[in-house]
Amino acid sequence: QVQLVESGGGLVQAGGSLRLSCAASGRTFSSVNMAWFRQAPGKEREFVALIDKNGRPITYGDSVKGRFTISRDNAKNTMWLQMNSLKPEDTAVYYCAASGVLSAIQTSYASWGQGTQVTVSS
């Protein structure tokens, strides 16, 4: 399995931007598809964005389309989530995850990071 560590979370005002990072180690990073998920207080964890092992963004959750961008650099074993035009409803713990399957369904993912908190103030 691949080990994952997220960073870059924090407190930002509505309309602002943050860039989250996910650093990977262990299993060859370039062989796994990657995704971001998030979980807000009292809510189920939801899908945010998916990128394939070759670096092609595949899909985004409806609530973040046009505002968030997923990317990765296999040479750096790192994935990012650029978040622009942030809204208070984006407040959540953000998780990166790795899978050999190209999927937006969280049960497809066996490797997860510990999460990073993003708080957007109004």
PDB file of C-alpha atoms in Angstrom:
ATOM      1  CA  GLN A   1       0.000   0.000   0.000  1.00  0.00           C
ATOM      2  CA  VAL A   2       0.929   3.620  -0.350  1.00  0.00           C
ATOM      3  CA  GLN A   3       1.255   5.863   2.706  1.00  0.00           C
ATOM      4  CA  LEU A   4      -0.301   9.314   2.413  1.00  0.00           C
ATOM      5  CA  VAL A   5       0.143  12.568   4.334  1.00  0.00           C
ATOM      6  CA  GLU A   6      -1.968  15.659   3.685  1.00  0.00           C
ATOM      7  CA  SER A   7      -0.947  19.228   4.435  1.00  0.00           C
ATOM      8  CA  GLY A   8      -1.952  22.765   3.582  1.00  0.00           C
ATOM      9  CA  GLY A   9      -5.209  23.078   5.447  1.00  0.00           C
ATOM     10  CA  GLY A  10      -6.071  26.115   7.529  1.00  0.00           C
ATOM     11  CA  LEU A  11      -8.433  28.986   8.126  1.00  0.00           C
ATOM     12  CA  VAL A  12      -9.394  31.198   5.202  1.00  0.00           C
ATOM     13  CA  GLN A  13     -12.065  33.784   4.533  1.00  0.00           C
ATOM     14  CA  ALA A  14     -14.849  33.138   2.077  1.00  0.00           C
ATOM     15  CA  GLY A  15     -13.690  33.870  -1.448  1.00  0.00           C
ATOM     16  CA  GLY A  16     -10.124  32.968  -0.631  1.00  0.00           C
ATOM     17  CA  SER A  17      -7.909  30.136  -1.830  1.00  0.00           C
ATOM     18  CA  LEU A  18      -5.931  27.252  -0.378  1.00  0.00           C
ATOM     19  CA  ARG A  19      -3.790  24.549  -1.905  1.00  0.00           C
ATOM     20  CA  LEU A  20      -3.744  21.160  -0.260  1.00  0.00           C
ATOM     21  CA  SER A  21      -0.898  18.715  -0.768  1.00  0.00           C
ATOM     22  CA  CYS A  22      -0.806  14.953  -0.450  1.00  0.00           C
ATOM     23  CA  ALA A  23       2.641  13.391  -0.160  1.00  0.00           C
ATOM     24  CA  ALA A  24       2.927   9.692  -0.935  1.00  0.00           C
ATOM     25  CA  SER A  25       5.450   7.007  -0.047  1.00  0.00           C
ATOM     26  CA  GLY A  26       5.615   3.244  -0.302  1.00  0.00           C
ATOM     27  CA  ARG A  27       4.004   1.599  -3.307  1.00  0.00           C
ATOM     28  CA  THR A  28       4.900   3.234  -6.610  1.00  0.00           C
ATOM     29  CA  PHE A  29       2.876   6.428  -6.724  1.00  0.00           C
ATOM     30  CA  SER A  30       2.587   6.397 -10.496  1.00  0.00           C
ATOM     31  CA  SER A  31       0.707   3.095 -10.386  1.00  0.00           C
ATOM     32  CA  VAL A  32      -2.247   4.341  -8.362  1.00  0.00           C
ATOM     33  CA  ASN A  33      -5.197   6.566  -9.063  1.00  0.00           C
ATOM     34  CA  MET A  34      -5.769   9.323  -6.528  1.00  0.00           C
ATOM     35  CA  ALA A  35      -8.722  11.188  -5.134  1.00  0.00           C
ATOM     36  CA  TRP A  36      -9.733  13.809  -2.622  1.00  0.00           C
ATOM     37  CA  PHE A  37     -12.658  13.352  -0.294  1.00  0.00           C
ATOM     38  CA  ARG A  38     -13.962  15.551   2.485  1.00  0.00           C
ATOM     39  CA  GLN A  39     -16.073  15.209   5.583  1.00  0.00           C
ATOM     40  CA  ALA A  40     -17.906  18.083   7.200  1.00  0.00           C
ATOM     41  CA  PRO A  41     -19.059  17.927  10.829  1.00  0.00           C
ATOM     42  CA  GLY A  42     -22.138  15.751  11.153  1.00  0.00           C
ATOM     43  CA  LYS A  43     -22.093  14.747   7.491  1.00  0.00           C
ATOM     44  CA  GLU A  44     -21.039  11.751   5.466  1.00  0.00           C
ATOM     45  CA  ARG A  45     -17.665  11.797   3.755  1.00  0.00           C
ATOM     46  CA  GLU A  46     -18.114  12.958   0.176  1.00  0.00           C
ATOM     47  CA  PHE A  47     -16.153  12.754  -3.056  1.00  0.00           C
ATOM     48  CA  VAL A  48     -14.311  15.891  -4.182  1.00  0.00           C
ATOM     49  CA  ALA A  49     -12.011  15.104  -7.117  1.00  0.00           C
ATOM     50  CA  LEU A  50     -10.364  12.233  -8.987  1.00  0.00           C
ATOM     51  CA  ILE A  51      -7.173  12.036 -11.035  1.00  0.00           C
ATOM     52  CA  ASP A  52      -5.829   9.001 -12.837  1.00  0.00           C
ATOM     53  CA  LYS A  53      -2.370   7.524 -12.431  1.00  0.00           C
ATOM     54  CA  ASN A  54      -1.152   9.375 -15.529  1.00  0.00           C
ATOM     55  CA  GLY A  55      -2.147  12.787 -14.201  1.00  0.00           C
ATOM     56  CA  ARG A  56      -5.402  13.280 -16.072  1.00  0.00           C
ATOM     57  CA  PRO A  57      -8.162  14.897 -13.995  1.00  0.00           C
ATOM     58  CA  ILE A  58     -11.219  12.695 -14.387  1.00  0.00           C
ATOM     59  CA  THR A  59     -14.115  14.232 -12.498  1.00  0.00           C
ATOM     60  CA  TYR A  60     -15.131  16.551  -9.688  1.00  0.00           C
ATOM     61  CA  GLY A  61     -17.946  16.614  -7.192  1.00  0.00           C
ATOM     62  CA  ASP A  62     -20.798  18.859  -8.306  1.00  0.00           C
ATOM     63  CA  SER A  63     -20.310  21.256  -5.413  1.00  0.00           C
ATOM     64  CA  VAL A  64     -16.684  22.044  -6.340  1.00  0.00           C
ATOM     65  CA  LYS A  65     -16.753  22.019 -10.149  1.00  0.00           C
ATOM     66  CA  GLY A  66     -15.215  25.152 -11.604  1.00  0.00           C
ATOM     67  CA  ARG A  67     -13.604  26.125  -8.286  1.00  0.00           C
ATOM     68  CA  PHE A  68     -11.263  23.243  -7.402  1.00  0.00           C
ATOM     69  CA  THR A  69      -8.481  21.741  -9.516  1.00  0.00           C
ATOM     70  CA  ILE A  70      -6.755  18.422  -8.889  1.00  0.00           C
ATOM     71  CA  SER A  71      -3.246  17.753 -10.111  1.00  0.00           C
ATOM     72  CA  ARG A  72      -0.279  15.482  -9.418  1.00  0.00           C
ATOM     73  CA  ASP A  73       3.404  15.129 -10.155  1.00  0.00           C
ATOM     74  CA  ASN A  74       4.530  11.510 -10.159  1.00  0.00           C
ATOM     75  CA  ALA A  75       8.195  12.538 -10.102  1.00  0.00           C
ATOM     76  CA  LYS A  76       7.514  14.289  -6.775  1.00  0.00           C
ATOM     77  CA  ASN A  77       5.148  11.648  -5.398  1.00  0.00           C
ATOM     78  CA  THR A  78       2.708  14.447  -4.681  1.00  0.00           C
ATOM     79  CA  MET A  79      -0.876  15.360  -5.473  1.00  0.00           C
ATOM     80  CA  TRP A  80      -2.502  18.741  -4.946  1.00  0.00           C
ATOM     81  CA  LEU A  81      -5.946  20.245  -4.665  1.00  0.00           C
ATOM     82  CA  GLN A  82      -6.136  23.914  -5.596  1.00  0.00           C
ATOM     83  CA  MET A  83      -9.240  25.387  -4.011  1.00  0.00           C
ATOM     84  CA  ASN A  84     -10.452  28.783  -5.176  1.00  0.00           C
ATOM     85  CA  SER A  85     -13.539  30.868  -4.390  1.00  0.00           C
ATOM     86  CA  LEU A  86     -13.925  29.017  -1.127  1.00  0.00           C
ATOM     87  CA  LYS A  87     -17.283  29.022   0.617  1.00  0.00           C
ATOM     88  CA  PRO A  88     -18.193  28.347   4.251  1.00  0.00           C
ATOM     89  CA  GLU A  89     -19.811  25.100   3.103  1.00  0.00           C
ATOM     90  CA  ASP A  90     -16.377  23.903   1.968  1.00  0.00           C
ATOM     91  CA  THR A  91     -15.397  23.643   5.642  1.00  0.00           C
ATOM     92  CA  ALA A  92     -14.409  20.031   6.263  1.00  0.00           C
ATOM     93  CA  VAL A  93     -11.576  17.636   6.891  1.00  0.00           C
ATOM     94  CA  TYR A  94     -10.030  16.842   3.530  1.00  0.00           C
ATOM     95  CA  TYR A  95      -8.562  13.418   2.854  1.00  0.00           C
ATOM     96  CA  CYS A  96      -6.463  12.089   0.017  1.00  0.00           C
ATOM     97  CA  ALA A  97      -6.800   8.462  -0.979  1.00  0.00           C
ATOM     98  CA  ALA A  98      -5.143   6.005  -3.361  1.00  0.00           C
ATOM     99  CA  SER A  99      -6.567   3.097  -5.329  1.00  0.00           C
ATOM    100  CA  GLY A 100      -5.655   0.751  -8.117  1.00  0.00           C
ATOM    101  CA  VAL A 101      -9.202   1.270  -9.365  1.00  0.00           C
ATOM    102  CA  LEU A 102     -10.293   4.454 -11.109  1.00  0.00           C
ATOM    103  CA  SER A 103     -13.322   5.297  -9.017  1.00  0.00           C
ATOM    104  CA  ALA A 104     -15.119   8.118  -7.227  1.00  0.00           C
ATOM    105  CA  ILE A 105     -16.539   5.688  -4.679  1.00  0.00           C
ATOM    106  CA  GLN A 106     -14.748   5.783  -1.351  1.00  0.00           C
ATOM    107  CA  THR A 107     -15.084   2.069  -0.705  1.00  0.00           C
ATOM    108  CA  SER A 108     -12.711   1.547  -3.651  1.00  0.00           C
ATOM    109  CA  TYR A 109      -9.915   3.181  -1.661  1.00  0.00           C
ATOM    110  CA  ALA A 110      -7.742   1.205   0.735  1.00  0.00           C
ATOM    111  CA  SER A 111      -5.096   3.852   1.415  1.00  0.00           C
ATOM    112  CA  TRP A 112      -6.045   7.086   3.186  1.00  0.00           C
ATOM    113  CA  GLY A 113      -4.234   9.993   4.714  1.00  0.00           C
ATOM    114  CA  GLN A 114      -4.991  11.318   8.188  1.00  0.00           C
ATOM    115  CA  GLY A 115      -6.803  14.382   6.863  1.00  0.00           C
ATOM    116  CA  THR A 116      -6.241  18.113   6.990  1.00  0.00           C
ATOM    117  CA  GLN A 117      -8.754  20.620   8.328  1.00  0.00           C
ATOM    118  CA  VAL A 118     -10.042  23.394   6.084  1.00  0.00           C
ATOM    119  CA  THR A 119     -12.165  26.082   7.703  1.00  0.00           C
ATOM    120  CA  VAL A 120     -13.780  28.824   5.647  1.00  0.00           C
ATOM    121  CA  SER A 121     -15.145  31.786   7.578  1.00  0.00           C
ATOM    122  CA  SER A 122     -17.992  33.942   6.297  1.00  0.00           C
TER     123      SER A 122
END
